[in-house]
Coordinates of C-alpha atoms in Angstrom, one line a residue:
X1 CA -162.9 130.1 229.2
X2 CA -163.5 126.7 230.7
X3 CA -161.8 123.2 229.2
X4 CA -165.2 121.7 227.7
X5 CA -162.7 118.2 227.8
X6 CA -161.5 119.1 231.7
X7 CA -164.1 116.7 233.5
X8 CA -163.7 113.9 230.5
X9 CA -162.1 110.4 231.3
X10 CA -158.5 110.2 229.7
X11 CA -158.4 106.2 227.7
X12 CA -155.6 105.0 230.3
X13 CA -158.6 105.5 232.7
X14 CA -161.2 104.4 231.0
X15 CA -158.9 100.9 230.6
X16 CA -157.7 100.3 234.1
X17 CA -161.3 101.2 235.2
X18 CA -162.2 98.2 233.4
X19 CA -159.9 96.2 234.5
X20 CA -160.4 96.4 238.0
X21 CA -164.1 95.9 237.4
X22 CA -163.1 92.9 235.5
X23 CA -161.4 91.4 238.2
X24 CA -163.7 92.3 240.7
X25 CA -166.5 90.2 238.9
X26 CA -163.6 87.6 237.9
X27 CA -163.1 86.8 241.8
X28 CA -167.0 87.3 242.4
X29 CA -167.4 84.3 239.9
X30 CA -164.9 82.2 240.9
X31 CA -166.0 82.2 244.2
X32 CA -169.6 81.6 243.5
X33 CA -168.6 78.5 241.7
X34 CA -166.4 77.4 244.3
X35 CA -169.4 77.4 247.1
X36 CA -172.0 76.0 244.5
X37 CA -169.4 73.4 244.0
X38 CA -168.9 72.5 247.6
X39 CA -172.5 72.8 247.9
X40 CA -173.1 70.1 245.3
X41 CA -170.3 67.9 246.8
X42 CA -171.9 68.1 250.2
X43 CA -175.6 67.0 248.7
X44 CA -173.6 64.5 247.0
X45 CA -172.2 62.8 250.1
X46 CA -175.6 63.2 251.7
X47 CA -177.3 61.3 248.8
X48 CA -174.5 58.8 248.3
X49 CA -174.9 57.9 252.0
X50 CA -179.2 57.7 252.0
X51 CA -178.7 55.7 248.9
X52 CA -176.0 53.0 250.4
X53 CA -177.6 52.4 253.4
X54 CA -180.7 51.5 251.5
X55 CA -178.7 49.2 249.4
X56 CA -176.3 47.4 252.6
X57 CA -180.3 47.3 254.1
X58 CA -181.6 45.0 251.6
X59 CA -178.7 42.9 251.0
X60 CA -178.1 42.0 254.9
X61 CA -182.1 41.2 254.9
X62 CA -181.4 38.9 251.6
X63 CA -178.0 37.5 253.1
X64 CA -179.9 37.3 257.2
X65 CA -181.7 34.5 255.6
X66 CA -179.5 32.8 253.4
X67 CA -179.5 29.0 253.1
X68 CA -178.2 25.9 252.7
X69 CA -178.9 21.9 252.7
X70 CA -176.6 19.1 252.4
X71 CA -179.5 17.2 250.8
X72 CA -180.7 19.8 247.9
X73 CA -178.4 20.4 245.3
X74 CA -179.6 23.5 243.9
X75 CA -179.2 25.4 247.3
X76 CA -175.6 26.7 246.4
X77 CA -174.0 30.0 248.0
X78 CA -171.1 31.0 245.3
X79 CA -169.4 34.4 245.0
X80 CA -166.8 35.3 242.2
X81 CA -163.7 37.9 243.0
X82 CA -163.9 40.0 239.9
X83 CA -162.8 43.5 238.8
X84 CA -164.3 45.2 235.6
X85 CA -161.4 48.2 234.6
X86 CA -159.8 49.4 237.5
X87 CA -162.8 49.1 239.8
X88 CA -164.1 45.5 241.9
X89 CA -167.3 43.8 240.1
X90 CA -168.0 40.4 242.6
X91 CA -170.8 38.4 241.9
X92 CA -172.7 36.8 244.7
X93 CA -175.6 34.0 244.0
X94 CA -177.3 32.5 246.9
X95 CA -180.2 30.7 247.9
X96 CA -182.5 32.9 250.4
X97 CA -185.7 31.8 252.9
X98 CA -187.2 35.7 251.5
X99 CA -190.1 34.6 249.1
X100 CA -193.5 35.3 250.3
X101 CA -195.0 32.0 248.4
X102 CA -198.9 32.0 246.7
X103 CA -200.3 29.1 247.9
X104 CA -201.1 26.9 244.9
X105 CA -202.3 23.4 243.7
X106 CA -198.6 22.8 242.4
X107 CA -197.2 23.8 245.9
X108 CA -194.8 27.0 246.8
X109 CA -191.3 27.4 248.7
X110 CA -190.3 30.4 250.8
X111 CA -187.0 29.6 249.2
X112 CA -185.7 32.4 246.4
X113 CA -182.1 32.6 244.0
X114 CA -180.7 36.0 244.4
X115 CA -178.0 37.2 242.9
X116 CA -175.9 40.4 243.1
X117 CA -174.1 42.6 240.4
X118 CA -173.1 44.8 238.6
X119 CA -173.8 45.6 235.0
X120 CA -171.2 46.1 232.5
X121 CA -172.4 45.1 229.5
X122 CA -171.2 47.7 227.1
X123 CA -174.7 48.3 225.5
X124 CA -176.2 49.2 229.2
X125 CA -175.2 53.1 229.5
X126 CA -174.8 52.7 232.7
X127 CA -172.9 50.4 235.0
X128 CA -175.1 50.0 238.1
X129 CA -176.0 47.1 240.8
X130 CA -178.3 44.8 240.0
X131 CA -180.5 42.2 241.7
X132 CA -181.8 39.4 240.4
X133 CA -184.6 37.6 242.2
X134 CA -185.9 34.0 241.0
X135 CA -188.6 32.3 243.1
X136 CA -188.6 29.0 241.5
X137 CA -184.9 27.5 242.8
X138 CA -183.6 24.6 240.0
X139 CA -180.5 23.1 239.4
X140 CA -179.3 26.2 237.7
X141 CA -178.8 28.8 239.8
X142 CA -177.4 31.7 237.6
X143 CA -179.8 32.4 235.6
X144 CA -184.1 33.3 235.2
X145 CA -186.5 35.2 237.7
X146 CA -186.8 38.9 236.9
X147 CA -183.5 41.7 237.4
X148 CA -184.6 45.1 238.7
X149 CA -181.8 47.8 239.8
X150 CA -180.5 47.6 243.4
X151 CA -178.2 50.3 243.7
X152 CA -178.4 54.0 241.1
X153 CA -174.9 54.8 240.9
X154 CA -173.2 52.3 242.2
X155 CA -170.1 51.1 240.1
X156 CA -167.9 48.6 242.7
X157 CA -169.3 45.8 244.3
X158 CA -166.8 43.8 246.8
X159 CA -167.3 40.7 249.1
X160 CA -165.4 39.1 251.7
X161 CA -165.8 35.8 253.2
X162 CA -165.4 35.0 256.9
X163 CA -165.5 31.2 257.5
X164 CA -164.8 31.4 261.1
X165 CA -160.6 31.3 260.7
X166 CA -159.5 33.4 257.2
X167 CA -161.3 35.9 255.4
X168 CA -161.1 34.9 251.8
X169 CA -162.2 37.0 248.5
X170 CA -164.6 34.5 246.5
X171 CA -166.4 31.6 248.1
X172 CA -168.2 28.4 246.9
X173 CA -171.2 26.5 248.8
X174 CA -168.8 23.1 248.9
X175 CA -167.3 24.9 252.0
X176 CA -170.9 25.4 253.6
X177 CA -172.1 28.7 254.2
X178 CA -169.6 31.6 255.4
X179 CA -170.2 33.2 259.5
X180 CA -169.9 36.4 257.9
X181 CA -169.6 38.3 254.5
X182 CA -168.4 41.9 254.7
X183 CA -170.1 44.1 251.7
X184 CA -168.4 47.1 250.1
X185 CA -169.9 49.2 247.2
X186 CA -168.7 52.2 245.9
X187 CA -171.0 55.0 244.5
X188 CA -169.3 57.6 241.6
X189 CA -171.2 60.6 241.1
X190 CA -169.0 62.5 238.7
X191 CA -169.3 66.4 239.2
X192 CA -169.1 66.9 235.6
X193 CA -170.5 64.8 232.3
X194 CA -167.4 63.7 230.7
X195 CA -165.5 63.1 234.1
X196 CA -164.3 59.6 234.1
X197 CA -164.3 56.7 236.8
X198 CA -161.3 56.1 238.7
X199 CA -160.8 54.5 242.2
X200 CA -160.0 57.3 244.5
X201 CA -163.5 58.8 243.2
X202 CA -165.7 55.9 244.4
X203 CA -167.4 57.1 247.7
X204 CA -167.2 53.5 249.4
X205 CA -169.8 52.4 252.1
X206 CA -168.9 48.9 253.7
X207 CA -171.2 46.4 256.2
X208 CA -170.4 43.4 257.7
X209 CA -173.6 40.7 257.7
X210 CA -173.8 37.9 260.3
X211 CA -175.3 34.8 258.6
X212 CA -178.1 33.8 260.4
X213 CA -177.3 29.8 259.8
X214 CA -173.9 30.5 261.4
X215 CA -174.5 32.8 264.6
X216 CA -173.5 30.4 267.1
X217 CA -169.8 31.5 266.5
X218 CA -168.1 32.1 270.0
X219 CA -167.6 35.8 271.1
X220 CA -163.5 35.8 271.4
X221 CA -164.3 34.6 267.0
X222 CA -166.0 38.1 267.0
X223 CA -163.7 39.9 268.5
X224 CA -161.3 38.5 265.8
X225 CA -163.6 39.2 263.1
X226 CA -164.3 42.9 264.1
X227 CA -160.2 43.2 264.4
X228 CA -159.5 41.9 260.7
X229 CA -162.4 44.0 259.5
X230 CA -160.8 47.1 260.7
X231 CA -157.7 46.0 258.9
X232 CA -159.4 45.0 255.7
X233 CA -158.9 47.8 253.1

């Protein structure tokens, strides 16, 4: 008579079956996170780059038209070298020819206070770039007009000042205004919620502006700018 149990799987079968089956969907897995990860890293450095030029594109605008009088105190250029943790946090507060003035009975000024940075107040969740916009200049020039965010994501904010000899990392409006001003901000977008900020995971984007009050520096000062700025980390 025939073995009703002949054609039945023994147990060691039945387990090894499910072990390669296991592994099989292991490595499927493991490999479908690794190309959605890539896939989001790649997005990432496509959004990170959209998003800084947008930023470096209205700063240059705001710093094309940056001024300065000998006669007007409140016309002051001054830019603090600060760090915030283990990332840069400068400051930069200028006087810019950008305000589309209402004519009025009291008068207007194309003349505007701008200021750069970035927030790290500890009761802001997040630490992004801000820009602060007054269109009434005083004596003060650090603080009122209205702050609206510059730059999602951005956590670093760096300047360096180019006053036609030395580059130097903060600046003051005694020494005039600088011929250049190179701009560095670094965007974090962490690939997971509880991943922390750290240097080496800023995505950094840099731009050097040309002051528009100081463009009649010679070409052979160019060629030294463009030279240091290569070497500048």
């Amino acid at each position: 008579m025939r073995n009703p149990h002949a054609d039945a799987f023994t147990l060691i079968e039945l387990l090894l079956a499910s072990t390669i089956t296991t592994i099989i969907i292991g490595g499927g897995l493991m490999v479908m996170s690794m190309v959605l990860q890539a896939y989001k890293q790649e997005g990432n450095r496509s959004s990170a780059a959209e998003t800084a030029q947008l930023i470096l594109d209205r700063m240059r605008q705001d710093l094309n038209a940056a001024y300065l009088s000998p006669h007007q105190d409140m016309t002051r250029m001054v830019g603090y070298d600060q760090q915030s943790g283990l990332v840069d946090a400068d400051s930069l507060t200028f006087i810019s020819c950008i305000n589309s003035p209402v004519l009025t009975g009291a008068g207007s000024s194309d003349l505007a206070e701008v200021q750069y940075y970035i927030d790290v107040d500890p009761e802001t969740p997040e630490r992004w770039l801000l820009r602060r916009f007054d269109a009434t200049p005083d004596d003060d020039p650090f603080t009122g007009g209205s702050v609206a965010l510059l730059g999602p994501k951005v956590e670093s904010l760096d300047f360096q000042y180019y006053d036609g000899y030395t580059w130097w990392p903060d600046w003051d409006s005694q020494k005039g205004l600088p011929a250049a001003i190179i701009i560095t901000i670094g965007i974090f977008q962490p690939l997971r919620p509880d991943e922390e900020l750290t240097p080496d995971r800023l995505k950094t984007f840099s731009t050097t502006v040309w002051l528009a009050a100081r463009r009649n520096i010679t070409y052979e000062e160019a060629l030294l700018v463009e030279e240091e700025t290569m070497e500048t980390p």
